[in-house]
mmCIF file of N, CA and C in Angstrom:
data_model
loop_
_atom_site.group_PDB
_atom_site.id
_atom_site.type_symbol
_atom_site.label_atom_id
_atom_site.label_comp_id
_atom_site.label_asym_id
_atom_site.label_seq_id
_atom_site.Cartn_x
_atom_site.Cartn_y
_atom_site.Cartn_z
ATOM 1 N N MET A 14 40.595 64.079 -2.185
ATOM 2 C CA MET A 14 41.155 62.911 -1.519
ATOM 3 C C MET A 14 42.426 63.347 -0.784
ATOM 4 N N SER A 15 42.537 62.927 0.456
ATOM 5 C CA SER A 15 43.745 63.234 1.224
ATOM 6 C C SER A 15 44.816 62.188 0.952
ATOM 7 N N ILE A 16 46.059 62.625 1.057
ATOM 8 C CA ILE A 16 47.202 61.732 0.895
ATOM 9 C C ILE A 16 48.128 61.925 2.089
ATOM 10 N N LYS A 17 48.486 60.816 2.726
ATOM 11 C CA LYS A 17 49.406 60.835 3.861
ATOM 12 C C LYS A 17 50.549 59.881 3.553
ATOM 13 N N ARG A 18 51.769 60.341 3.730
ATOM 14 C CA ARG A 18 52.947 59.498 3.515
ATOM 15 C C ARG A 18 53.507 59.064 4.867
ATOM 16 N N ILE A 19 53.817 57.768 4.964
ATOM 17 C CA ILE A 19 54.340 57.215 6.207
ATOM 18 C C ILE A 19 55.745 56.692 5.951
ATOM 19 N N HIS A 20 56.694 57.179 6.715
ATOM 20 C CA HIS A 20 58.089 56.731 6.607
ATOM 21 C C HIS A 20 58.396 55.799 7.776
ATOM 22 N N SER A 21 59.163 54.758 7.515
ATOM 23 C CA SER A 21 59.509 53.823 8.587
ATOM 24 C C SER A 21 60.961 53.981 9.034
ATOM 25 N N GLY A 22 61.713 54.822 8.360
ATOM 26 C CA GLY A 22 63.107 55.003 8.722
ATOM 27 C C GLY A 22 64.035 53.978 8.102
ATOM 28 N N GLY A 23 63.533 53.189 7.152
ATOM 29 C CA GLY A 23 64.367 52.199 6.477
ATOM 30 C C GLY A 23 65.489 52.857 5.692
ATOM 31 N N ALA A 24 66.617 52.174 5.593
ATOM 32 C CA ALA A 24 67.807 52.725 4.939
ATOM 33 C C ALA A 24 67.582 53.053 3.471
ATOM 34 N N PHE A 25 66.727 52.300 2.796
ATOM 35 C CA PHE A 25 66.539 52.521 1.358
ATOM 36 C C PHE A 25 65.608 53.695 1.054
ATOM 37 N N GLU A 26 64.766 54.091 2.004
ATOM 38 C CA GLU A 26 63.801 55.161 1.742
ATOM 39 C C GLU A 26 64.471 56.439 1.232
ATOM 40 N N PRO A 27 65.442 57.011 1.949
ATOM 41 C CA PRO A 27 66.058 58.241 1.441
ATOM 42 C C PRO A 27 66.997 58.003 0.256
ATOM 43 N N LYS A 28 67.587 56.812 0.180
ATOM 44 C CA LYS A 28 68.516 56.521 -0.915
ATOM 45 C C LYS A 28 67.793 56.451 -2.253
ATOM 46 N N ILE A 29 66.609 55.851 -2.240
ATOM 47 C CA ILE A 29 65.883 55.622 -3.486
ATOM 48 C C ILE A 29 64.841 56.704 -3.726
ATOM 49 N N GLY A 30 64.292 57.269 -2.657
ATOM 50 C CA GLY A 30 63.288 58.313 -2.790
ATOM 51 C C GLY A 30 61.870 57.759 -2.766
ATOM 52 N N TYR A 31 61.519 57.063 -1.704
ATOM 53 C CA TYR A 31 60.159 56.562 -1.534
ATOM 54 C C TYR A 31 59.849 56.538 -0.046
ATOM 55 N N CYS A 32 58.586 56.242 0.275
ATOM 56 C CA CYS A 32 58.212 56.074 1.676
ATOM 57 C C CYS A 32 57.621 54.681 1.857
ATOM 58 N N ARG A 33 57.559 54.234 3.083
ATOM 59 C CA ARG A 33 57.088 52.875 3.390
ATOM 60 C C ARG A 33 55.649 52.684 2.943
ATOM 61 N N ALA A 34 54.813 53.720 3.141
ATOM 62 C CA ALA A 34 53.410 53.573 2.757
ATOM 63 C C ALA A 34 52.823 54.922 2.377
ATOM 64 N N VAL A 35 51.790 54.849 1.554
ATOM 65 C CA VAL A 35 51.007 56.028 1.204
ATOM 66 C C VAL A 35 49.547 55.683 1.468
ATOM 67 N N VAL A 36 48.909 56.528 2.280
ATOM 68 C CA VAL A 36 47.476 56.409 2.506
ATOM 69 C C VAL A 36 46.828 57.411 1.560
ATOM 70 N N ALA A 37 46.063 56.893 0.607
ATOM 71 C CA ALA A 37 45.379 57.733 -0.378
ATOM 72 C C ALA A 37 43.885 57.468 -0.252
ATOM 73 N N GLY A 38 43.192 58.401 0.400
ATOM 74 C CA GLY A 38 41.777 58.188 0.665
ATOM 75 C C GLY A 38 41.587 56.973 1.552
ATOM 76 N N ASP A 39 40.832 55.986 1.058
ATOM 77 C CA ASP A 39 40.535 54.779 1.822
ATOM 78 C C ASP A 39 41.536 53.652 1.585
ATOM 79 N N TRP A 40 42.587 53.911 0.829
ATOM 80 C CA TRP A 40 43.547 52.874 0.451
ATOM 81 C C TRP A 40 44.892 53.097 1.110
ATOM 82 N N VAL A 41 45.516 52.005 1.527
ATOM 83 C CA VAL A 41 46.876 52.047 2.078
ATOM 84 C C VAL A 41 47.747 51.198 1.156
ATOM 85 N N HIS A 42 48.737 51.829 0.561
ATOM 86 C CA HIS A 42 49.668 51.148 -0.339
ATOM 87 C C HIS A 42 51.013 51.038 0.382
ATOM 88 N N VAL A 43 51.396 49.821 0.728
ATOM 89 C CA VAL A 43 52.650 49.595 1.449
ATOM 90 C C VAL A 43 53.699 49.118 0.452
ATOM 91 N N ALA A 44 54.820 49.817 0.413
ATOM 92 C CA ALA A 44 55.915 49.488 -0.494
ATOM 93 C C ALA A 44 56.489 48.113 -0.191
ATOM 94 N N GLY A 45 57.156 47.546 -1.169
ATOM 95 C CA GLY A 45 57.861 46.293 -0.958
ATOM 96 C C GLY A 45 58.747 46.411 0.270
ATOM 97 N N THR A 46 58.630 45.447 1.165
ATOM 98 C CA THR A 46 59.280 45.513 2.475
ATOM 99 C C THR A 46 60.125 44.264 2.698
ATOM 100 N N VAL A 47 61.391 44.495 3.030
ATOM 101 C CA VAL A 47 62.301 43.400 3.373
ATOM 102 C C VAL A 47 62.524 43.409 4.879
ATOM 103 N N ALA A 48 63.255 42.435 5.375
ATOM 104 C CA ALA A 48 63.537 42.319 6.804
ATOM 105 C C ALA A 48 64.339 43.505 7.324
ATOM 106 N N ALA A 49 64.119 43.827 8.583
ATOM 107 C CA ALA A 49 64.900 44.867 9.253
ATOM 108 C C ALA A 49 66.275 44.313 9.609
ATOM 109 N N PRO A 50 67.277 45.182 9.595
ATOM 110 C CA PRO A 50 68.598 44.705 10.005
ATOM 111 C C PRO A 50 68.629 44.396 11.500
ATOM 112 N N GLN A 51 69.437 43.398 11.853
ATOM 113 C CA GLN A 51 69.657 43.054 13.252
ATOM 114 C C GLN A 51 70.781 43.940 13.800
ATOM 115 N N ALA A 52 71.217 43.669 15.008
ATOM 116 C CA ALA A 52 72.269 44.468 15.648
ATOM 117 C C ALA A 52 73.551 44.516 14.820
ATOM 118 N N ASP A 53 73.839 43.436 14.077
ATOM 119 C CA ASP A 53 75.056 43.401 13.262
ATOM 120 C C ASP A 53 74.884 44.061 11.899
ATOM 121 N N GLY A 54 73.687 44.627 11.650
ATOM 122 C CA GLY A 54 73.431 45.303 10.387
ATOM 123 C C GLY A 54 72.946 44.389 9.275
ATOM 124 N N GLU A 55 72.891 43.101 9.543
ATOM 125 C CA GLU A 55 72.464 42.128 8.540
ATOM 126 C C GLU A 55 71.026 41.689 8.828
ATOM 127 N N PRO A 56 70.299 41.263 7.812
ATOM 128 C CA PRO A 56 68.957 40.734 8.071
ATOM 129 C C PRO A 56 69.055 39.370 8.743
ATOM 130 N N PRO A 57 67.967 38.907 9.331
ATOM 131 C CA PRO A 57 67.981 37.551 9.893
ATOM 132 C C PRO A 57 68.299 36.537 8.792
ATOM 133 N N LYS A 58 68.776 35.385 9.189
ATOM 134 C CA LYS A 58 69.102 34.323 8.231
ATOM 135 C C LYS A 58 67.835 33.557 7.841
ATOM 136 N N GLY A 59 67.664 33.317 6.570
ATOM 137 C CA GLY A 59 66.583 32.480 6.081
ATOM 138 C C GLY A 59 65.310 33.232 5.757
ATOM 139 N N ALA A 60 64.566 32.673 4.808
ATOM 140 C CA ALA A 60 63.340 33.310 4.344
ATOM 141 C C ALA A 60 62.287 33.407 5.438
ATOM 142 N N ALA A 61 62.134 32.380 6.265
ATOM 143 C CA ALA A 61 61.099 32.397 7.302
ATOM 144 C C ALA A 61 61.328 33.525 8.305
ATOM 145 N N ALA A 62 62.552 33.681 8.778
ATOM 146 C CA ALA A 62 62.866 34.744 9.742
ATOM 147 C C ALA A 62 62.737 36.114 9.096
ATOM 148 N N GLN A 63 63.142 36.220 7.855
ATOM 149 C CA GLN A 63 63.021 37.498 7.157
ATOM 150 C C GLN A 63 61.560 37.836 6.887
ATOM 151 N N CYS A 64 60.754 36.832 6.586
ATOM 152 C CA CYS A 64 59.326 37.037 6.382
ATOM 153 C C CYS A 64 58.689 37.597 7.657
ATOM 154 N N ALA A 65 58.999 37.003 8.797
ATOM 155 C CA ALA A 65 58.450 37.473 10.076
ATOM 156 C C ALA A 65 58.866 38.914 10.347
ATOM 157 N N SER A 66 60.114 39.255 10.058
ATOM 158 C CA SER A 66 60.605 40.614 10.263
ATOM 159 C C SER A 66 59.890 41.604 9.348
ATOM 160 N N ALA A 67 59.747 41.250 8.076
ATOM 161 C CA ALA A 67 59.053 42.133 7.128
ATOM 162 C C ALA A 67 57.593 42.319 7.535
ATOM 163 N N LEU A 68 56.934 41.244 7.979
ATOM 164 C CA LEU A 68 55.548 41.347 8.422
ATOM 165 C C LEU A 68 55.410 42.270 9.630
ATOM 166 N N ALA A 69 56.381 42.255 10.533
ATOM 167 C CA ALA A 69 56.344 43.153 11.695
ATOM 168 C C ALA A 69 56.416 44.611 11.254
ATOM 169 N N ILE A 70 57.267 44.909 10.287
ATOM 170 C CA ILE A 70 57.367 46.273 9.760
ATOM 171 C C ILE A 70 56.045 46.673 9.114
ATOM 172 N N ILE A 71 55.487 45.768 8.316
ATOM 173 C CA ILE A 71 54.213 46.045 7.647
ATOM 174 C C ILE A 71 53.097 46.238 8.669
ATOM 175 N N GLU A 72 53.071 45.402 9.698
ATOM 176 C CA GLU A 72 52.052 45.547 10.743
ATOM 177 C C GLU A 72 52.131 46.922 11.401
ATOM 178 N N ASN A 73 53.332 47.398 11.685
ATOM 179 C CA ASN A 73 53.506 48.712 12.307
ATOM 180 C C ASN A 73 52.999 49.833 11.410
ATOM 181 N N VAL A 74 53.327 49.774 10.126
ATOM 182 C CA VAL A 74 52.903 50.845 9.223
ATOM 183 C C VAL A 74 51.402 50.788 8.974
ATOM 184 N N LEU A 75 50.833 49.581 8.891
ATOM 185 C CA LEU A 75 49.382 49.477 8.762
ATOM 186 C C LEU A 75 48.693 50.082 9.983
ATOM 187 N N SER A 76 49.209 49.804 11.162
ATOM 188 C CA SER A 76 48.645 50.360 12.384
ATOM 189 C C SER A 76 48.693 51.887 12.359
ATOM 190 N N GLU A 77 49.822 52.431 11.937
ATOM 191 C CA GLU A 77 49.948 53.891 11.841
ATOM 192 C C GLU A 77 48.942 54.473 10.853
ATOM 193 N N ALA A 78 48.572 53.692 9.859
ATOM 194 C CA ALA A 78 47.605 54.135 8.854
ATOM 195 C C ALA A 78 46.160 53.899 9.295
ATOM 196 N N GLY A 79 45.972 53.281 10.461
ATOM 197 C CA GLY A 79 44.629 52.998 10.943
ATOM 198 C C GLY A 79 44.059 51.697 10.404
ATOM 199 N N ALA A 80 44.938 50.773 10.045
ATOM 200 C CA ALA A 80 44.527 49.497 9.464
ATOM 201 C C ALA A 80 45.238 48.353 10.181
ATOM 202 N N GLY A 81 44.985 47.156 9.708
ATOM 203 C CA GLY A 81 45.649 45.963 10.209
ATOM 204 C C GLY A 81 45.684 44.927 9.115
ATOM 205 N N PHE A 82 46.193 43.757 9.416
ATOM 206 C CA PHE A 82 46.254 42.691 8.415
ATOM 207 C C PHE A 82 44.858 42.318 7.906
ATOM 208 N N LYS A 83 43.823 42.504 8.736
ATOM 209 C CA LYS A 83 42.465 42.169 8.301
ATOM 210 C C LYS A 83 42.002 43.061 7.155
ATOM 211 N N ASN A 84 42.639 44.223 6.977
ATOM 212 C CA ASN A 84 42.270 45.155 5.917
ATOM 213 C C ASN A 84 43.020 44.919 4.608
ATOM 214 N N VAL A 85 43.998 44.035 4.631
ATOM 215 C CA VAL A 85 44.804 43.795 3.425
ATOM 216 C C VAL A 85 43.962 43.029 2.403
ATOM 217 N N VAL A 86 43.895 43.599 1.186
ATOM 218 C CA VAL A 86 43.116 42.973 0.115
ATOM 219 C C VAL A 86 43.997 42.369 -0.972
ATOM 220 N N ARG A 87 45.272 42.784 -1.008
ATOM 221 C CA ARG A 87 46.187 42.304 -2.049
ATOM 222 C C ARG A 87 47.582 42.229 -1.469
ATOM 223 N N VAL A 88 48.298 41.143 -1.769
ATOM 224 C CA VAL A 88 49.679 40.995 -1.320
ATOM 225 C C VAL A 88 50.495 40.369 -2.441
ATOM 226 N N SER A 89 51.726 40.840 -2.574
ATOM 227 C CA SER A 89 52.688 40.235 -3.502
ATOM 228 C C SER A 89 53.910 39.819 -2.704
ATOM 229 N N TYR A 90 54.332 38.586 -2.951
ATOM 230 C CA TYR A 90 55.539 38.052 -2.322
ATOM 231 C C TYR A 90 56.583 37.908 -3.417
ATOM 232 N N MET A 91 57.753 38.448 -3.193
ATOM 233 C CA MET A 91 58.841 38.340 -4.153
ATOM 234 C C MET A 91 60.006 37.632 -3.480
ATOM 235 N N LEU A 92 60.459 36.553 -4.081
ATOM 236 C CA LEU A 92 61.565 35.769 -3.538
ATOM 237 C C LEU A 92 62.543 35.434 -4.655
ATOM 238 N N PRO A 93 63.839 35.430 -4.352
ATOM 239 C CA PRO A 93 64.812 35.027 -5.367
ATOM 240 C C PRO A 93 64.787 33.524 -5.639
ATOM 241 N N ALA A 94 64.208 32.748 -4.721
ATOM 242 C CA ALA A 94 64.102 31.296 -4.908
ATOM 243 C C ALA A 94 62.709 30.852 -4.463
ATOM 244 N N ALA A 95 61.884 30.464 -5.405
ATOM 245 C CA ALA A 95 60.521 30.027 -5.082
ATOM 246 C C ALA A 95 60.517 28.871 -4.090
ATOM 247 N N SER A 96 61.572 28.083 -4.086
ATOM 248 C CA SER A 96 61.657 26.931 -3.183
ATOM 249 C C SER A 96 61.675 27.347 -1.707
ATOM 250 N N GLU A 97 61.959 28.599 -1.410
ATOM 251 C CA GLU A 97 61.993 29.082 -0.024
ATOM 252 C C GLU A 97 60.637 29.597 0.466
ATOM 253 N N PHE A 98 59.666 29.673 -0.431
ATOM 254 C CA PHE A 98 58.380 30.267 -0.067
ATOM 255 C C PHE A 98 57.624 29.442 0.977
ATOM 256 N N GLU A 99 57.639 28.138 0.840
ATOM 257 C CA GLU A 99 56.849 27.295 1.750
ATOM 258 C C GLU A 99 57.239 27.492 3.212
ATOM 259 N N GLU A 100 58.501 27.764 3.491
ATOM 260 C CA GLU A 100 58.899 27.964 4.891
ATOM 261 C C GLU A 100 58.296 29.239 5.477
ATOM 262 N N CYS A 101 57.775 30.125 4.629
ATOM 263 C CA CYS A 101 57.143 31.366 5.086
ATOM 264 C C CYS A 101 55.662 31.200 5.383
ATOM 265 N N TRP A 102 55.057 30.131 4.905
ATOM 266 C CA TRP A 102 53.613 29.960 5.026
ATOM 267 C C TRP A 102 53.088 30.054 6.447
ATOM 268 N N PRO A 103 53.739 29.464 7.469
ATOM 269 C CA PRO A 103 53.187 29.592 8.825
ATOM 270 C C PRO A 103 53.078 31.060 9.287
ATOM 271 N N ALA A 104 54.071 31.873 8.990
ATOM 272 C CA ALA A 104 54.017 33.290 9.386
ATOM 273 C C ALA A 104 52.926 34.026 8.620
ATOM 274 N N LEU A 105 52.731 33.669 7.362
ATOM 275 C CA LEU A 105 51.690 34.313 6.560
ATOM 276 C C LEU A 105 50.304 33.925 7.053
ATOM 277 N N ARG A 106 50.114 32.651 7.382
ATOM 278 C CA ARG A 106 48.831 32.206 7.948
ATOM 279 C C ARG A 106 48.554 32.916 9.277
ATOM 280 N N ALA A 107 49.592 33.059 10.092
ATOM 281 C CA ALA A 107 49.417 33.734 11.386
ATOM 282 C C ALA A 107 49.032 35.203 11.188
ATOM 283 N N ALA A 108 49.609 35.854 10.204
ATOM 284 C CA ALA A 108 49.325 37.272 9.968
ATOM 285 C C ALA A 108 47.923 37.487 9.399
ATOM 286 N N PHE A 109 47.546 36.693 8.401
ATOM 287 C CA PHE A 109 46.302 36.944 7.688
ATOM 288 C C PHE A 109 45.127 36.121 8.195
ATOM 289 N N GLY A 110 45.392 34.999 8.854
ATOM 290 C CA GLY A 110 44.349 34.204 9.502
ATOM 291 C C GLY A 110 43.101 34.007 8.678
ATOM 292 N N ASP A 111 41.968 34.466 9.230
ATOM 293 C CA ASP A 111 40.672 34.291 8.582
ATOM 294 C C ASP A 111 40.376 35.357 7.529
ATOM 295 N N ASN A 112 41.343 36.235 7.253
ATOM 296 C CA ASN A 112 41.153 37.321 6.295
ATOM 297 C C ASN A 112 42.198 37.265 5.186
ATOM 298 N N PRO A 113 42.276 36.166 4.450
ATOM 299 C CA PRO A 113 43.328 36.052 3.442
ATOM 300 C C PRO A 113 43.110 37.016 2.277
ATOM 301 N N PRO A 114 44.169 37.708 1.869
ATOM 302 C CA PRO A 114 44.075 38.603 0.720
ATOM 303 C C PRO A 114 44.300 37.842 -0.584
ATOM 304 N N ALA A 115 43.982 38.476 -1.693
ATOM 305 C CA ALA A 115 44.395 37.957 -2.995
ATOM 306 C C ALA A 115 45.918 38.041 -3.015
ATOM 307 N N ALA A 116 46.582 37.025 -3.561
ATOM 308 C CA ALA A 116 48.044 36.963 -3.428
ATOM 309 C C ALA A 116 48.717 36.495 -4.708
ATOM 310 N N THR A 117 49.958 36.952 -4.860
ATOM 311 C CA THR A 117 50.826 36.520 -5.954
ATOM 312 C C THR A 117 52.216 36.293 -5.395
ATOM 313 N N MET A 118 52.857 35.210 -5.831
ATOM 314 C CA MET A 118 54.258 34.957 -5.477
ATOM 315 C C MET A 118 55.059 35.032 -6.765
ATOM 316 N N ILE A 119 56.116 35.844 -6.722
ATOM 317 C CA ILE A 119 56.968 36.063 -7.890
ATOM 318 C C ILE A 119 58.395 35.655 -7.547
ATOM 319 N N GLU A 120 59.017 34.883 -8.408
ATOM 320 C CA GLU A 120 60.436 34.561 -8.253
ATOM 321 C C GLU A 120 61.213 35.593 -9.065
ATOM 322 N N CYS A 121 62.079 36.353 -8.372
ATOM 323 C CA CYS A 121 62.810 37.428 -9.033
ATOM 324 C C CYS A 121 64.036 37.820 -8.201
ATOM 325 N N GLY A 122 64.902 38.609 -8.779
ATOM 326 C CA GLY A 122 66.025 39.155 -8.037
ATOM 327 C C GLY A 122 65.554 40.284 -7.132
ATOM 328 N N LEU A 123 66.139 40.395 -5.952
ATOM 329 C CA LEU A 123 65.826 41.486 -5.032
ATOM 330 C C LEU A 123 66.983 42.484 -5.027
ATOM 331 N N ILE A 124 66.830 43.577 -4.294
ATOM 332 C CA ILE A 124 67.806 44.663 -4.318
ATOM 333 C C ILE A 124 69.187 44.236 -3.829
ATOM 334 N N ASP A 125 69.243 43.222 -2.984
ATOM 335 C CA ASP A 125 70.506 42.708 -2.458
ATOM 336 C C ASP A 125 70.320 41.208 -2.225
ATOM 337 N N PRO A 126 71.290 40.377 -2.625
ATOM 338 C CA PRO A 126 71.118 38.924 -2.488
ATOM 339 C C PRO A 126 70.970 38.426 -1.055
ATOM 340 N N LYS A 127 71.286 39.241 -0.058
ATOM 341 C CA LYS A 127 71.115 38.794 1.327
ATOM 342 C C LYS A 127 69.635 38.739 1.724
ATOM 343 N N TYR A 128 68.784 39.404 0.953
ATOM 344 C CA TYR A 128 67.350 39.372 1.235
ATOM 345 C C TYR A 128 66.721 38.180 0.548
ATOM 346 N N ARG A 129 65.859 37.471 1.292
ATOM 347 C CA ARG A 129 65.239 36.237 0.786
ATOM 348 C C ARG A 129 63.758 36.404 0.477
ATOM 349 N N ILE A 130 63.151 37.507 0.930
ATOM 350 C CA ILE A 130 61.745 37.775 0.614
ATOM 351 C C ILE A 130 61.478 39.271 0.736
ATOM 352 N N GLU A 131 60.599 39.752 -0.138
ATOM 353 C CA GLU A 131 60.097 41.123 -0.084
ATOM 354 C C GLU A 131 58.586 41.019 -0.190
ATOM 355 N N ILE A 132 57.875 41.799 0.626
ATOM 356 C CA ILE A 132 56.418 41.714 0.695
ATOM 357 C C ILE A 132 55.827 43.101 0.468
ATOM 358 N N GLU A 133 54.831 43.162 -0.405
ATOM 359 C CA GLU A 133 54.130 44.413 -0.718
ATOM 360 C C GLU A 133 52.639 44.182 -0.511
ATOM 361 N N VAL A 134 51.961 45.110 0.164
ATOM 362 C CA VAL A 134 50.529 44.932 0.407
ATOM 363 C C VAL A 134 49.735 46.193 0.051
ATOM 364 N N THR A 135 48.448 45.969 -0.215
ATOM 365 C CA THR A 135 47.475 47.036 -0.375
ATOM 366 C C THR A 135 46.331 46.730 0.567
ATOM 367 N N ALA A 136 45.923 47.724 1.333
ATOM 368 C CA ALA A 136 44.830 47.553 2.292
ATOM 369 C C ALA A 136 43.732 48.582 2.025
ATOM 370 N N TYR A 137 42.525 48.215 2.392
ATOM 371 C CA TYR A 137 41.363 49.108 2.233
ATOM 372 C C TYR A 137 40.822 49.418 3.615
ATOM 373 N N ILE A 138 40.693 50.718 3.932
ATOM 374 C CA ILE A 138 40.226 51.114 5.262
ATOM 375 C C ILE A 138 38.873 51.830 5.216
ATOM 376 N N GLY A 139 38.216 51.822 4.066
ATOM 377 C CA GLY A 139 36.901 52.442 3.937
ATOM 378 C C GLY A 139 35.824 51.625 4.621
ATOM 379 N N SER A 140 34.629 52.135 4.576
ATOM 380 C CA SER A 140 33.503 51.433 5.226
ATOM 381 C C SER A 140 32.983 50.294 4.377
#
C-alpha cells in the first residue's frame, strides 16, 4: 500500500508534527481542520464563516489527493458550543449535497478559543 502525505502549510502542522492529510491506499484521512487566518492573522468571526473557510481548505486537500466532497464517507464536527452548529448547516449542505457522509458532532474544547469549529473527514477513492 502506498502512503502519501499532504501538507497545507498550516501553522500548527510543524508545531505539532502532523500533516493536513494522509492518502493510504484508497483512503484519504484529513486531519481536523480549522479556519485559515485572514490578513490580520485571526480566523473569520463566527462558526459559519469559519466552517466555510475550513471546508475550503479540506476541498483543496481532497482535490490534491484525487478526491472531492462526493468521496467523503465520514465527517466529525467539533465545536466548543453545540448551539453554534446550526449556523454551519447551509455550508455543509452545499459541500456534501447529494452525497452526505456519516457524521458526528462533538461539543468540546478546541486548540484555541478563537476557533468555533474544527472539521475532520475520511474519504474513499477506490473503485
